[in-house]
Tab-separated table of C-alpha atoms in Angstrom:
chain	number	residue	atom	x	y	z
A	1	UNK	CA	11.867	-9.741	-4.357
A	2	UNK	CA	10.710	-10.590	-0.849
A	3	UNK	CA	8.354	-13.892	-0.515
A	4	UNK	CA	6.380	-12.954	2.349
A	5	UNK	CA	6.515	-9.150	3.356
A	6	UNK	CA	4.973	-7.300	6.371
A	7	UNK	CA	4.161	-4.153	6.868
A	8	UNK	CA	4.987	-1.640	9.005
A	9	UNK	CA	8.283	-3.447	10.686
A	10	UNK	CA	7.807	-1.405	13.646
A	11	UNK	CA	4.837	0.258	15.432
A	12	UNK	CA	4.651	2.037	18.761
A	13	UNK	CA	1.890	2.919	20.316
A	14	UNK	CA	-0.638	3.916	22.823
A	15	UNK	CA	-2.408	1.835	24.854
A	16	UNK	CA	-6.373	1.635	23.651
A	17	UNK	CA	-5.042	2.276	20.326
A	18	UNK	CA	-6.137	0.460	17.659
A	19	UNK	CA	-3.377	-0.658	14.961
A	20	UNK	CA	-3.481	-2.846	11.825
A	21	UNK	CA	-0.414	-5.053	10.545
A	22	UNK	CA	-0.324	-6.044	6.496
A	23	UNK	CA	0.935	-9.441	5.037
A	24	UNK	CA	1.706	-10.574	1.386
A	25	UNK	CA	2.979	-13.362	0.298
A	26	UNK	CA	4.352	-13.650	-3.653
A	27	UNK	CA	5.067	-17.520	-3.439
A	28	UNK	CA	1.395	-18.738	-4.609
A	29	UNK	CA	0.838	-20.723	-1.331
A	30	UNK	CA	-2.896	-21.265	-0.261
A	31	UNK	CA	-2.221	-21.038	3.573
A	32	UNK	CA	-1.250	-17.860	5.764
A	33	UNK	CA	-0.182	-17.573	9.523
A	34	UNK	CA	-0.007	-15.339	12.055
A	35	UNK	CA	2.108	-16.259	15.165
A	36	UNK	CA	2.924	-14.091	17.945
A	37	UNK	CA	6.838	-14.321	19.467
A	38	UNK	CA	6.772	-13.077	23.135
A	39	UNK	CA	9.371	-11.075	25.186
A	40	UNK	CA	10.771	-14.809	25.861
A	41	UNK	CA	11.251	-15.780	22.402
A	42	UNK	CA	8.354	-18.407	22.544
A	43	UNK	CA	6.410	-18.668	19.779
A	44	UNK	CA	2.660	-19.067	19.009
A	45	UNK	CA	0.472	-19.659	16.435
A	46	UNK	CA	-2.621	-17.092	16.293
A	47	UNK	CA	-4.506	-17.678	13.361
A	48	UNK	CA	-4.472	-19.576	9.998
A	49	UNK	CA	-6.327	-18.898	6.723
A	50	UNK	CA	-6.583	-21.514	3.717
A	51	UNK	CA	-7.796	-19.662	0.884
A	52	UNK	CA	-9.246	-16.848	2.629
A	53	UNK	CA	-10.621	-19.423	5.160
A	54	UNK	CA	-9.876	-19.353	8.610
A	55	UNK	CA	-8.802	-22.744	9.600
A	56	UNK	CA	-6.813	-21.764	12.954
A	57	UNK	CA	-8.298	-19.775	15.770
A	58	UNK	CA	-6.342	-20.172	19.135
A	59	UNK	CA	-7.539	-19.116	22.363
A	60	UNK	CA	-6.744	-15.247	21.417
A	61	UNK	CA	-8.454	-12.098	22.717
A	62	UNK	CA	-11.419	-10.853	20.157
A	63	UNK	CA	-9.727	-7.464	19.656
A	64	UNK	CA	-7.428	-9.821	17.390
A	65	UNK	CA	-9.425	-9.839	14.237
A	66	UNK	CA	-7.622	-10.954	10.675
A	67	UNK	CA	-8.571	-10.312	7.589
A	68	UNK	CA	-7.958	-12.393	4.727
A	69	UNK	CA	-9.306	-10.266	1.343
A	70	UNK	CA	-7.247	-12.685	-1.077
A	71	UNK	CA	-4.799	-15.880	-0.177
A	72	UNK	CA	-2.167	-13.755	-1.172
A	73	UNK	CA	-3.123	-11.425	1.854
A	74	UNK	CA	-3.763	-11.703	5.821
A	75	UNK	CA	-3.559	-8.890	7.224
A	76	UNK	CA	-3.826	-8.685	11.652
A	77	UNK	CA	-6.083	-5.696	13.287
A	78	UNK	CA	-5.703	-5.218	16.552
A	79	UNK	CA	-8.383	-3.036	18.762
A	80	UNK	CA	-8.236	-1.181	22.183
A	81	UNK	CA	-4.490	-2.379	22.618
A	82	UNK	CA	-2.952	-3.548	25.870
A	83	UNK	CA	0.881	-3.582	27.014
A	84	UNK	CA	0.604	-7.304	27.245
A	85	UNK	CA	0.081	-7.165	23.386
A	86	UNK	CA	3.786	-5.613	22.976
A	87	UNK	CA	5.492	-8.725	21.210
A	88	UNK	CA	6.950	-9.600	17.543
A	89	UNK	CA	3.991	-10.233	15.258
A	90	UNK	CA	5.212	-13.161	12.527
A	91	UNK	CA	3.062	-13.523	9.349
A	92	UNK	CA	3.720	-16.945	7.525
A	93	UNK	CA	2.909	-18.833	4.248
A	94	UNK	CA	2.921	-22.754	3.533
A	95	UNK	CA	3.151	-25.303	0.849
A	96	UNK	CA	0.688	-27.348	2.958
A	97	UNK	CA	1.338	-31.091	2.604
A	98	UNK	CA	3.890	-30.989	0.138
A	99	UNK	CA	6.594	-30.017	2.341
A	100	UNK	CA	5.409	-28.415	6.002
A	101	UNK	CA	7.792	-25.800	5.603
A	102	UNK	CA	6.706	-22.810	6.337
A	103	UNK	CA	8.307	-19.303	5.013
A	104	UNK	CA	8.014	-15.879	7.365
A	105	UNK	CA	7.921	-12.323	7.158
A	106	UNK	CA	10.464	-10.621	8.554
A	107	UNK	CA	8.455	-9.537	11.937
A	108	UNK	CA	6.499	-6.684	12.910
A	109	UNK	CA	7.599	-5.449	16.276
A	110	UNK	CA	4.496	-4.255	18.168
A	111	UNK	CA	5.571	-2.014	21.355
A	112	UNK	CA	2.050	-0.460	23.721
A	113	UNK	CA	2.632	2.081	25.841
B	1	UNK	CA	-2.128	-31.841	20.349
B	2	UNK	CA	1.466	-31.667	19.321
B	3	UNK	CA	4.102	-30.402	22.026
B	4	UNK	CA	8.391	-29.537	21.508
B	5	UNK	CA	10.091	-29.582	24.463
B	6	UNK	CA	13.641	-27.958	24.196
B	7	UNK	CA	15.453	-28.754	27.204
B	8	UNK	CA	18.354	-26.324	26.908
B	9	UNK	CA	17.991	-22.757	27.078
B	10	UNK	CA	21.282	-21.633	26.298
B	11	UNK	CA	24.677	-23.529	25.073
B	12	UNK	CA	27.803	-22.482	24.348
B	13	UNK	CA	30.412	-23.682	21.454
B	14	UNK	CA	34.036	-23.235	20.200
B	15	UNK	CA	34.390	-22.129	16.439
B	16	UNK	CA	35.284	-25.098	14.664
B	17	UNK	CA	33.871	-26.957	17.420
B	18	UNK	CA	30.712	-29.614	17.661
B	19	UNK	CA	27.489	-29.091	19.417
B	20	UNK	CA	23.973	-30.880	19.553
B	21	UNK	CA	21.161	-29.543	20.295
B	22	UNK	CA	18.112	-31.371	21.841
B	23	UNK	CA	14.208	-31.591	21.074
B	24	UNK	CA	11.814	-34.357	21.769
B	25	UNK	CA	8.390	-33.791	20.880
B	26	UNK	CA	4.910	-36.079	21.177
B	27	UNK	CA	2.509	-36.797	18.692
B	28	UNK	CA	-0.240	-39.342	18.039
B	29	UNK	CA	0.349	-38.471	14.279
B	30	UNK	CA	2.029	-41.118	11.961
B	31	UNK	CA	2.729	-38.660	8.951
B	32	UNK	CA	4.143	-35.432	10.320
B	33	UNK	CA	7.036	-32.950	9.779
B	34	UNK	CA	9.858	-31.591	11.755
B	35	UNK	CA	12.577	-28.578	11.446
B	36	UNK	CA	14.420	-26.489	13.207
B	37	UNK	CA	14.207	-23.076	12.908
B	38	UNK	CA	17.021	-20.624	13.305
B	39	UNK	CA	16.538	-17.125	14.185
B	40	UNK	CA	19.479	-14.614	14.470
B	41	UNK	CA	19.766	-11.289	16.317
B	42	UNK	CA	18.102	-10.014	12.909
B	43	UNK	CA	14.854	-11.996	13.830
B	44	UNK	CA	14.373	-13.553	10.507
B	45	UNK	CA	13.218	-17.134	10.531
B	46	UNK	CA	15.485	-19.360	8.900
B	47	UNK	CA	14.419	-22.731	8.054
B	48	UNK	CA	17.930	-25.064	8.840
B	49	UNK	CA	16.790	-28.580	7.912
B	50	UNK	CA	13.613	-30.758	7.671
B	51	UNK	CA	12.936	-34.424	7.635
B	52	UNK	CA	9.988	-36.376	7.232
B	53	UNK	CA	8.690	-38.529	9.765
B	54	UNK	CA	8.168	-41.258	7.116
B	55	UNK	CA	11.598	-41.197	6.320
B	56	UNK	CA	14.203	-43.103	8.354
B	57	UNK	CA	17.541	-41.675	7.061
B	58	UNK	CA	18.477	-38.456	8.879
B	59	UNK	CA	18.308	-35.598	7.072
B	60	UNK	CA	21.967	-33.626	6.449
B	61	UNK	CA	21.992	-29.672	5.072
B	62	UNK	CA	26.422	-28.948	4.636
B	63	UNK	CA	27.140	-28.549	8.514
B	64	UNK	CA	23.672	-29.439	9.573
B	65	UNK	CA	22.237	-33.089	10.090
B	66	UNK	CA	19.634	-34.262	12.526
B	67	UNK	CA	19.291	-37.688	14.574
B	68	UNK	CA	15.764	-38.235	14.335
B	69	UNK	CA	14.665	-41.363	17.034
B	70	UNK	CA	11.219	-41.803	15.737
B	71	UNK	CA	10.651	-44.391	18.715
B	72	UNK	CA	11.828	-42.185	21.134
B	73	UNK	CA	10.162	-39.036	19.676
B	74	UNK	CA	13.664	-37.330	19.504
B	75	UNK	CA	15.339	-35.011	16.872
B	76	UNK	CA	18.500	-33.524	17.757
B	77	UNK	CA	20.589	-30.856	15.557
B	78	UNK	CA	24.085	-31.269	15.246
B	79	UNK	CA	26.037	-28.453	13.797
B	80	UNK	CA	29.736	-29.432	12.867
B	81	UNK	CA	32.109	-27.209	12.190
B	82	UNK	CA	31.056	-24.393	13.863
B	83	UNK	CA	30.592	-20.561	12.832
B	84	UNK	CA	30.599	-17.418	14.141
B	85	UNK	CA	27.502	-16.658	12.408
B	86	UNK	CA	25.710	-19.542	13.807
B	87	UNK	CA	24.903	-17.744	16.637
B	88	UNK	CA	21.456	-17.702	17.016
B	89	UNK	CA	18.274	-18.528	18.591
B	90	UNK	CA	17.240	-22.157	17.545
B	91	UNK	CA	13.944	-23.571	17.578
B	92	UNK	CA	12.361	-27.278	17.024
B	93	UNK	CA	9.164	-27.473	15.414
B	94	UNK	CA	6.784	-29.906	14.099
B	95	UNK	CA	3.543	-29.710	12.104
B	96	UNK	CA	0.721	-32.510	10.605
B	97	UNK	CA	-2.171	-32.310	8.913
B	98	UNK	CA	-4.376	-31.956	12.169
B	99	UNK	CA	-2.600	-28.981	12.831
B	100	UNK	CA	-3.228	-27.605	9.601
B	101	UNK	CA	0.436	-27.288	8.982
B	102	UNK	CA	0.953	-24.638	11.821
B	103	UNK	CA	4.042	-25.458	13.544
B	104	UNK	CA	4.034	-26.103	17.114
B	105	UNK	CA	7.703	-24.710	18.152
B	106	UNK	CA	9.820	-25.784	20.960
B	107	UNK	CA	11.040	-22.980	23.703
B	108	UNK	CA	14.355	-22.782	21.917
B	109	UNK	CA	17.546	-22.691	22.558
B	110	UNK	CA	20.120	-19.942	22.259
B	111	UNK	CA	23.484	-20.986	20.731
B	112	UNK	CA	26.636	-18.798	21.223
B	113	UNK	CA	29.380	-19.762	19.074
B	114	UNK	CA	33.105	-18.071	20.939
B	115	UNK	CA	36.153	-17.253	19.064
């Protein structure tokens, strides 16, 4: 039974495209992430949601929009895509205070072209 | 804000053999986690081992303990005993409450364990 799930795994694409990742998490945590892993490996926090709030909002482009219908759920949309947006897309859950860990999806490879 | 810095791109290790990996990081936080993160050719995110920055003893998980300077904002992996399967991408990350628990994650470093 899979703690935090994303869906689809892979996606390719057409640039201008517009494409929508899913996230659910089945561990009862109250915060969700989205961080974006680059052709480097480096990874970067996008957004965070605490109980459908959005608490994080790093300098990302506004065709990144997350959605957040439940605090089991954050899902990513992503409008008018551009090959620079061709990355791993990591959704993640957290305890919070209680321990900083947080757990991830599995990834969501995102390839524009 | 929070910054990692891994200084080590890639290392290389002997099976059965020692290696430490580096991370310093900088904070004006007095309460604040750290890990490191291991990702394998699979992708998934592993969590390896966590301390507390409260704590003073280093944290140990089997193979896995950390020497956490809290002076010199250093927290170094050591993995004894090496695997094949410990080959892997391995990142340093920290997180506080002004972050709102996001990690902020190091460059990483990419660990190749030989036969």
């Amino acid at each position: 039974d899979t703690a935090v799930s994303q869906t689809p795994k892979y996606l390719v694409t057409q640039m201008g495209n517009d494409k929508s990742i899913k996230c659910e998490q089945n561990l009862g945590h109250d915060t969700m992430y989205w961080y974006k892993q680059d052709s480097k490996k480096f990874l970067k926090i996008m957004f965070s949601y605490n109980n459908k709030e959005l608490i994080i909002n790093e300098t990302v482009p506004n065709r990144f929009s997350p959605k957040s219908p439940d605090k089991a759920h954050l899902n990513l949309h992503i409008n008018s895509l551009e090959l620079g947006d061709s990355a791993v897309y990591f959704c993640a859950s957290s305890q919070g205070p209680r321990t900083g860990e947080l757990f991830f999806g599995e990834g969501s490879r995102l390839t524009v072209l | 804000a929070q910054t990692v810095t891994q200084s080590q791109p890639e290392m290389s290790v002997q099976e059965a053999e020692t290696v430490t990996l580096s991370c310093t990081y900088d904070t004006s936080e007095s309460n604040y986690y750290l890990f490191w993160y291991k990702q394998p050719p699979s992708r998934q995110m592993i969590l390896v081992i966590r301390q507390e920055a409260y704590k003073q003893q280093n944290a140990t998980e089997n193979r896995f303990s950390v020497n956490f300077q809290k002076a010199a904002k250093s927290f170094s992996l050591k993995i004894s005993d090496s695997q094949l399967g410990d080959t892997a991408m391995y990142f340093c990350a920290s997180t506080n409450s002004n972050s709102g628990y996001a990690l902020n994650f190091g460059k990483g470093t990419s660990l190749l364990v030989t036969p």
